């Protein structure tokens, strides 16, 4: 079976260059690796935890879906879907909720941070905390376990959630049998963190981002606003610590980066360096931007594409898997109840040894007691099958107390009926007979 890689994308706003270089571009490249089966989804159920603005949820979902496809995600080779199009996710969330330890959820970083903020403000621990925020890790575990993903590429801040998914999966498997694969977080150690306009990490919270699909003019304006030092044209410039150089490197190949390094050493003017950076970024992004605009302009097309992806996954995987899980936990067709119960009772105990009756070449009727293919007791020959059957019945009933003598002969009252097989412990044979009595024959 191929390696299943799954990751969720929270639809919040349009991505910026930092998201593109650090997450989208590497993920799209990894998705086409041989031997992997990739799942990418828009985590719109999760979005409801952070926003209660319906238009924003809808708009973000559209923009993020369009962004990923514009960046080369191929919905024909990758499972690309919207979380809420696979509602089995929520049913699985409940099944997992019922095995999830509340104490473990108390320790989730996001929840704890909310509690800490409340304490700092001197209000109730749970003020303003929805049960949705609290349950975030369980919903996320359902995303992952529903498709039995092996690897989950995430940022460092999400590793705890993957650990929790493993914990819930383990508990469920322990109680109900092996149903879930235990997922592993895949943290890309050397993803480039891109500097923003001010040289700090590019991040919405620093207000220093370059939107991925900024129009060409806007992109030029933003690139020209990147902070540089005051070195004049002709003065050699440092590449180390230069946001401009780092940005260039994130888009350039090795030769281009070397050429820029030489230009820095040779005293290129900042204006000229910015112009080169702008052209280099635009060369990569222009075709993506065009695709993005076309996708956003056709929301119905995207809607169809997402629905198709979701429906296929439901039919082929989510529905049948949930049917199995429902059965495992006892949400079952009542008419099957007794049969299933009996099956469970039998499976929980080792199979009983069996008596076999047969006629030998000497014309007499024999029996033997076997456990699997191991002979425990070899019965003597009897004149009729009824005689042999009577002895077997007595041995099974527990009504007669069999004895074994020093020669390993078995007796019922004063009649010898057979011999303990060679190499078999006498107690094993007597123990097996007792189990017959216990089972009621
Ligand atoms: N919690 C993730 C984030 O904020 C998004 C997400 C939701 C996710 N479900 C997931 C990621 C399942 C990986 C697997 O980035």
Coordinates of C-alpha atoms and ligand atoms in Angstrom, one line a residue:
X1 CA 0.0 0.0 0.0
X2 CA 1.2 3.5 -0.8
X3 CA 2.0 6.1 1.8
X4 CA -0.9 8.2 2.6
X5 CA -0.1 11.9 3.2
X6 CA -2.9 14.2 4.4
X7 CA -3.0 17.8 5.3
X8 CA -5.7 20.3 6.1
X9 CA -5.6 24.0 5.1
X10 CA -7.6 26.4 7.2
X11 CA -9.3 28.8 4.9
X12 CA -8.3 32.2 6.4
X13 CA -7.6 35.0 4.0
X14 CA -5.5 34.9 0.8
X15 CA -2.0 33.4 1.1
X16 CA 1.1 35.5 0.9
X17 CA 4.6 34.8 -0.5
X18 CA 5.7 33.3 2.8
X19 CA 2.9 30.7 2.7
X20 CA 3.7 30.0 -0.9
X21 CA 7.4 29.4 -0.4
X22 CA 7.1 27.8 3.0
X23 CA 4.0 25.6 2.5
X24 CA 2.2 25.6 -0.8
X25 CA 5.1 25.2 -3.2
X26 CA 6.8 22.3 -1.3
X27 CA 3.5 20.6 -0.6
X28 CA 2.5 20.7 -4.3
X29 CA 5.9 19.3 -5.3
X30 CA 5.7 16.5 -2.7
X31 CA 2.2 15.6 -3.8
X32 CA 3.5 14.3 -7.1
X33 CA 6.1 12.0 -5.5
X34 CA 5.9 8.4 -6.5
X35 CA 4.4 5.9 -4.0
X36 CA 2.4 8.5 -2.2
X37 CA -1.3 9.1 -2.1
X38 CA -2.1 12.7 -1.2
X39 CA -5.1 14.2 0.5
X40 CA -5.5 18.0 0.7
X41 CA -8.6 19.5 2.1
X42 CA -10.1 22.9 3.1
X43 CA -10.7 22.7 6.8
X44 CA -13.9 24.7 6.7
X45 CA -15.5 23.1 9.8
X46 CA -12.4 24.2 11.6
X47 CA -12.8 27.8 10.2
X48 CA -16.1 28.1 12.2
X49 CA -14.0 27.9 15.4
X50 CA -12.2 31.1 14.5
X51 CA -14.8 33.1 12.7
X52 CA -18.6 33.4 12.8
X53 CA -18.8 35.5 9.7
X54 CA -20.5 33.3 7.0
X55 CA -19.4 35.4 4.1
X56 CA -15.8 35.3 5.2
X57 CA -15.9 31.5 5.5
X58 CA -17.4 31.3 2.0
X59 CA -15.0 33.8 0.4
X60 CA -11.9 32.3 2.1
X61 CA -12.8 28.8 1.0
X62 CA -13.1 30.0 -2.6
X63 CA -9.8 31.9 -2.5
X64 CA -7.8 29.2 -0.8
X65 CA -9.1 26.5 -3.1
X66 CA -8.3 28.7 -6.1
X67 CA -4.9 29.5 -4.7
X68 CA -3.8 25.8 -4.3
X69 CA -5.0 24.8 -7.7
X70 CA -3.4 27.9 -9.3
X71 CA -0.1 26.9 -7.7
X72 CA -0.2 23.5 -9.4
X73 CA -2.2 21.2 -7.2
X74 CA -3.7 18.7 -9.6
X75 CA -7.1 17.6 -8.5
X76 CA -7.0 14.6 -10.8
X77 CA -4.0 13.0 -9.0
X78 CA -4.5 14.4 -5.5
X79 CA -7.6 14.1 -3.4
X80 CA -8.7 17.7 -3.1
X81 CA -11.9 18.3 -1.1
X82 CA -13.7 20.4 1.3
X83 CA -14.0 19.0 4.8
X84 CA -17.7 19.8 5.1
X85 CA -18.4 17.8 1.9
X86 CA -17.4 14.7 3.8
X87 CA -19.8 14.8 6.8
X88 CA -18.6 11.4 8.0
X89 CA -15.9 13.6 9.6
X90 CA -18.4 14.9 12.1
X91 CA -19.8 11.4 12.9
X92 CA -16.3 10.1 13.4
X93 CA -15.6 13.1 15.7
X94 CA -18.3 11.9 18.0
X95 CA -17.0 8.3 18.1
X96 CA -13.5 9.7 18.9
X97 CA -15.0 12.2 21.5
X98 CA -16.2 9.2 23.4
X99 CA -12.8 7.7 23.8
X100 CA -10.9 11.0 24.1
X101 CA -9.6 11.8 27.6
X102 CA -11.0 15.2 28.8
X103 CA -7.7 15.7 30.7
X104 CA -5.8 15.4 27.5
X105 CA -7.9 18.1 25.8
X106 CA -7.4 20.3 28.8
X107 CA -3.7 20.3 27.9
X108 CA -4.1 21.4 24.3
X109 CA -1.9 24.4 23.6
X110 CA -4.7 26.5 21.9
X111 CA -7.1 25.9 24.7
X112 CA -4.5 26.5 27.4
X113 CA -3.5 29.7 25.8
X114 CA -7.1 30.9 25.9
X115 CA -7.3 30.0 29.6
X116 CA -4.0 31.8 30.4
X117 CA -5.3 34.9 28.7
X118 CA -8.5 34.8 30.7
X119 CA -6.5 34.3 34.0
X120 CA -4.3 37.3 33.1
X121 CA -7.4 39.4 32.7
X122 CA -8.9 38.1 35.9
X123 CA -12.0 36.6 34.3
X124 CA -13.4 33.1 34.4
X125 CA -11.0 30.4 33.0
X126 CA -13.4 29.5 30.2
X127 CA -14.8 33.0 29.4
X128 CA -15.4 33.2 25.7
X129 CA -14.1 29.7 25.1
X130 CA -16.4 27.7 22.9
X131 CA -16.6 23.9 23.1
X132 CA -15.5 24.1 19.4
X133 CA -12.1 25.5 20.4
X134 CA -11.9 22.8 23.1
X135 CA -12.8 20.0 20.6
X136 CA -10.5 21.3 17.9
X137 CA -8.0 18.4 18.3
X138 CA -10.8 15.8 18.1
X139 CA -12.1 17.2 14.9
X140 CA -8.6 17.3 13.5
X141 CA -8.0 13.7 14.6
X142 CA -11.2 12.7 12.7
X143 CA -9.8 14.4 9.5
X144 CA -6.7 12.3 9.7
X145 CA -8.1 9.0 11.0
X146 CA -11.0 8.9 8.5
X147 CA -8.6 8.2 5.7
X148 CA -6.0 6.3 7.8
X149 CA -3.3 8.7 6.8
X150 CA 0.3 7.7 7.6
X151 CA 1.9 11.1 7.5
X152 CA 0.6 14.5 8.2
X153 CA 2.8 17.5 7.1
X154 CA 2.2 20.3 9.6
X155 CA 4.0 23.2 11.2
X156 CA 5.6 22.8 14.6
X157 CA 2.6 24.3 16.3
X158 CA 0.4 21.4 15.1
X159 CA 2.5 18.5 16.3
X160 CA 0.6 18.2 19.6
X161 CA -2.6 17.7 17.6
X162 CA -1.1 14.8 15.8
X163 CA 0.1 13.2 19.0
X164 CA -3.5 13.5 20.3
X165 CA -4.8 11.9 17.2
X166 CA -2.5 9.0 17.8
X167 CA -3.7 8.8 21.4
X168 CA -7.4 8.7 20.4
X169 CA -6.7 6.1 17.7
X170 CA -4.8 3.9 20.1
X171 CA -7.6 4.1 22.7
X172 CA -10.2 3.3 20.1
X173 CA -8.2 0.4 18.6
X174 CA -7.6 -1.0 22.1
X175 CA -11.3 -1.0 22.9
X176 CA -12.9 -1.9 19.5
X177 CA -10.1 -3.6 17.6
X178 CA -7.6 -2.4 15.0
X179 CA -9.4 0.1 12.9
X180 CA -7.0 3.1 12.7
X181 CA -3.5 3.7 11.5
X182 CA -1.5 5.7 13.9
X183 CA -0.5 8.9 12.1
X184 CA 2.9 10.6 12.3
X185 CA 3.6 14.3 12.0
X186 CA 5.9 15.3 9.2
X187 CA 7.6 18.5 10.2
X188 CA 9.7 20.0 7.4
X189 CA 12.7 21.3 9.3
X190 CA 14.3 23.4 6.6
X191 CA 11.3 25.2 5.1
X192 CA 12.4 28.6 4.3
X193 CA 10.9 31.2 6.5
X194 CA 10.7 34.2 4.2
X195 CA 11.5 37.7 5.4
X196 CA 8.8 40.3 5.0
X197 CA 9.0 43.9 3.8
X198 CA 10.6 45.0 7.1
X199 CA 13.1 42.1 7.4
X200 CA 11.2 40.2 10.1
X201 CA 9.5 37.0 9.3
X202 CA 6.7 37.5 6.7
X203 CA 3.5 37.3 8.7
X204 CA 0.1 38.8 8.7
X205 CA 0.4 39.7 12.3
X206 CA 3.5 41.9 11.4
X207 CA 1.6 43.5 8.6
X208 CA 4.7 43.0 6.3
X209 CA 3.4 40.6 3.7
X210 CA 3.4 40.5 0.0
X211 CA 0.1 38.9 -1.1
X212 CA 0.7 35.9 -3.4
X213 CA -1.6 37.2 -6.1
X214 CA -1.0 40.9 -5.9
X215 CA -1.4 42.4 -9.3
X216 CA 1.9 43.2 -11.1
X217 CA 1.9 46.9 -10.3
X218 CA 1.1 46.2 -6.6
X219 CA 3.8 43.6 -6.5
X220 CA 6.3 46.1 -8.0
X221 CA 5.3 48.7 -5.4
X222 CA 5.7 46.3 -2.5
X223 CA 9.0 44.9 -3.7
X224 CA 10.4 48.5 -4.0
X225 CA 9.3 49.1 -0.4
X226 CA 11.5 46.4 1.0
X227 CA 13.8 47.9 3.6
X228 CA 17.5 48.1 2.7
X229 CA 20.5 49.8 4.2
X230 CA 21.9 53.1 3.1
X231 CA 24.7 51.9 1.0
X232 CA 25.1 53.9 -2.2
X233 CA 25.3 52.5 -5.7
X234 CA 28.9 51.2 -6.3
X235 CA 29.4 50.2 -2.6
X236 CA 29.7 46.4 -2.1
X237 CA 26.6 45.0 -0.3
X238 CA 26.1 42.2 2.2
X239 CA 24.0 39.3 1.2
X240 CA 24.0 38.0 4.8
X241 CA 21.0 39.4 6.6
X242 CA 19.6 41.0 3.5
X243 CA 15.8 40.4 3.2
X244 CA 16.1 41.3 -0.5
X245 CA 18.7 38.7 -1.2
X246 CA 16.8 36.0 0.8
X247 CA 13.6 36.8 -1.2
X248 CA 15.6 36.6 -4.4
X249 CA 17.1 33.2 -3.4
X250 CA 13.7 31.8 -2.6
X251 CA 12.7 32.2 -6.3
X252 CA 16.0 31.9 -8.1
X253 CA 17.9 28.8 -9.2
X254 CA 21.5 28.3 -8.0
X255 CA 23.1 30.1 -10.9
X256 CA 20.8 33.1 -10.6
X257 CA 21.5 33.3 -6.9
X258 CA 25.2 33.2 -7.5
X259 CA 24.9 36.0 -10.1
X260 CA 23.0 38.1 -7.6
X261 CA 25.6 37.4 -5.0
X262 CA 28.3 38.7 -7.4
X263 CA 26.2 41.7 -8.2
X264 CA 25.9 42.5 -4.4
X265 CA 29.7 42.3 -4.1
X266 CA 30.1 44.4 -7.2
X267 CA 28.0 47.2 -5.6
X268 CA 24.7 46.9 -7.5
X269 CA 22.3 49.8 -6.7
X270 CA 19.4 48.9 -4.4
X271 CA 17.0 50.1 -7.1
X272 CA 18.5 47.8 -9.6
X273 CA 18.5 44.8 -7.2
X274 CA 14.8 45.5 -6.5
X275 CA 14.0 45.6 -10.1
X276 CA 15.7 42.3 -10.7
X277 CA 13.9 40.7 -7.7
X278 CA 10.6 42.0 -8.9
X279 CA 11.1 40.6 -12.4
X280 CA 12.2 37.2 -11.0
X281 CA 9.2 36.9 -8.7
X282 CA 6.8 38.0 -11.3
X283 CA 8.2 35.5 -13.8
X284 CA 7.2 32.7 -11.5
X285 CA 3.9 34.1 -10.3
X286 CA 2.5 35.7 -13.4
X287 CA 1.1 32.5 -14.9
X288 CA -0.2 31.4 -11.4
X289 CA -1.9 34.8 -11.0
X290 CA -3.6 34.4 -14.3
X291 CA -4.9 31.0 -13.4
X292 CA -6.0 32.2 -10.0
X293 CA -8.0 35.1 -11.5
X294 CA -9.7 32.6 -13.9
X295 CA -10.6 30.2 -11.1
X296 CA -12.0 32.9 -8.8
X297 CA -14.0 34.2 -11.7
X298 CA -15.7 30.8 -12.0
X299 CA -16.9 29.9 -8.6
X300 CA -19.4 27.4 -10.0
X301 CA -16.6 25.5 -11.6
X302 CA -14.6 25.3 -8.4
X303 CA -17.8 24.2 -6.6
X304 CA -18.2 21.3 -9.0
X305 CA -14.6 20.3 -8.7
X306 CA -14.7 20.3 -4.9
X307 CA -18.0 18.4 -4.7
X308 CA -16.7 15.8 -7.2
X309 CA -13.7 15.2 -5.0
X310 CA -15.7 15.0 -1.8
X311 CA -18.3 12.6 -3.3
X312 CA -15.7 10.2 -4.6
X313 CA -14.0 10.0 -1.2
X314 CA -17.3 9.5 0.5
X315 CA -18.4 6.7 -1.8
X316 CA -15.1 4.9 -1.9
X317 CA -13.8 5.4 1.6
X318 CA -15.7 7.5 4.2
X319 CA -19.1 5.8 4.0
X320 CA -17.9 2.2 4.0
X321 CA -15.3 2.9 6.8
X322 CA -17.9 4.6 9.0
X323 CA -20.2 1.6 8.5
X324 CA -17.5 -0.6 9.8
X325 CA -16.8 1.7 12.7
X326 CA -20.5 2.0 13.6
X327 CA -20.6 -1.8 13.7
X328 CA -17.5 -2.0 15.8
X329 CA -19.0 0.3 18.5
X330 CA -22.4 -1.4 18.5
X331 CA -24.5 1.0 16.4
X332 CA -25.9 -2.1 14.6
X333 CA -28.8 -3.6 12.8
X334 CA -30.9 -5.0 15.6
X335 CA -31.8 -8.1 13.6
X336 CA -28.1 -9.1 13.6
X337 CA -27.6 -8.5 17.3
X338 CA -27.9 -12.1 18.7
X339 CA -25.9 -13.6 15.9
X340 CA -23.1 -11.2 16.4
X341 CA -23.2 -11.6 20.2
X342 CA -22.8 -15.4 19.8
X343 CA -19.9 -14.8 17.5
X344 CA -18.2 -12.4 19.9
X345 CA -18.6 -14.9 22.8
X346 CA -17.0 -17.7 20.9
X347 CA -14.1 -15.5 19.6
X348 CA -13.3 -14.4 23.1
X349 CA -12.4 -17.9 24.3
X350 CA -10.1 -20.4 22.7
X351 CA -11.8 -23.1 20.7
X352 CA -12.7 -26.3 22.6
X353 CA -11.0 -29.5 21.8
X354 CA -13.2 -31.9 19.9
X355 CA -14.1 -35.6 20.1
X356 CA -13.9 -37.5 16.9
X357 CA -15.5 -40.9 16.4
X358 CA -14.6 -43.3 13.7
X359 CA -14.3 -47.0 12.8
X360 CA -11.0 -48.7 12.6
X361 CA -9.9 -51.5 10.3
X362 CA -10.4 -53.9 13.2
X363 CA -14.1 -53.2 12.8
X364 CA -14.3 -51.6 16.2
X365 CA -15.5 -48.1 17.0
X366 CA -13.0 -45.7 18.4
X367 CA -12.9 -42.1 19.5
X368 CA -10.2 -39.6 20.1
X369 CA -10.0 -36.2 21.7
X370 CA -8.0 -33.7 19.7
X371 CA -7.1 -30.0 20.2
X372 CA -6.5 -28.6 16.8
X373 CA -4.2 -31.2 15.3
X374 CA -2.8 -32.3 18.7
X375 CA -4.0 -35.7 19.9
X376 CA -4.9 -35.6 23.7
X377 CA -6.7 -38.9 24.3
X378 CA -6.9 -42.1 22.3
X379 CA -10.1 -44.0 23.1
X380 CA -10.3 -47.8 23.1
X381 CA -12.3 -49.7 20.5
X382 CA -15.9 -50.5 21.2
X383 CA -18.3 -53.0 19.7
X384 CA -20.8 -50.5 18.5
X385 CA -20.9 -46.8 17.7
X386 CA -23.5 -46.4 20.5
X387 CA -21.0 -47.7 23.1
X388 CA -18.3 -45.4 21.9
X389 CA -20.8 -42.5 21.9
X390 CA -22.0 -43.3 25.4
X391 CA -18.4 -43.0 26.7
X392 CA -17.8 -39.7 24.8
X393 CA -21.1 -38.4 26.3
X394 CA -20.0 -39.3 29.8
X395 CA -16.6 -37.7 29.3
X396 CA -18.1 -34.5 28.0
X397 CA -20.8 -34.3 30.7
X398 CA -18.6 -34.0 33.7
X399 CA -21.0 -36.4 35.4
X400 CA -18.4 -39.2 35.5
X401 CA -15.1 -38.5 37.2
X402 CA -12.4 -39.9 35.0
X403 CA -9.1 -41.1 36.6
X404 CA -5.8 -41.7 35.0
X405 CA -3.5 -44.5 36.4
X406 CA 0.2 -44.8 36.4
X407 CA 0.2 -46.3 33.0
X408 CA -1.7 -43.3 31.6
X409 CA -4.8 -45.3 31.1
X410 CA -8.1 -43.5 31.6
X411 CA -10.8 -45.1 33.7
X412 CA -14.5 -44.3 34.2
X413 CA -15.6 -46.1 37.3
X414 CA -14.1 -49.6 36.8
X415 CA -13.8 -49.6 33.0
X416 CA -10.7 -48.5 31.1
X417 CA -11.8 -46.3 28.2
X418 CA -8.6 -45.0 26.6
X419 CA -5.1 -43.8 27.0
X420 CA -3.6 -40.3 27.4
X421 CA -1.6 -39.6 24.2
X422 CA 2.1 -39.7 24.3
X423 CA 3.9 -36.6 25.4
X424 CA 0.7 -35.0 26.6
X425 CA 0.3 -33.8 30.2
X426 CA -2.4 -35.7 32.1
X427 CA -3.6 -32.5 33.6
X428 CA -4.1 -31.0 30.1
X429 CA -6.5 -33.8 29.2
X430 CA -8.4 -33.6 32.5
X431 CA -8.5 -29.8 32.1
X432 CA -9.9 -30.1 28.6
X433 CA -12.7 -32.5 29.8
X434 CA -13.6 -30.0 32.6
X435 CA -14.0 -27.3 30.0
X436 CA -16.6 -29.4 28.2
X437 CA -18.5 -29.7 31.4
X438 CA -18.3 -26.0 31.9
X439 CA -19.6 -25.3 28.4
X440 CA -22.6 -27.5 29.1
X441 CA -21.4 -30.2 26.7
Ligands
LIG1 N1 -5.1 22.7 12.3 C1 -4.4 22.8 11.1 C2 -3.9 24.3 11.0 O1 -4.3 25.1 11.7 C3 -5.4 22.6 9.9 C4 -5.9 21.2 9.9 C5 -7.2 20.9 10.2 C6 -5.2 20.1 9.7 N2 -7.3 19.5 10.1 C7 -6.1 19.0 9.8 C8 -3.8 19.8 9.3 C9 -5.7 17.7 9.6 C10 -3.4 18.5 9.2 C11 -4.3 17.4 9.3 O2 -3.0 24.5 10.2

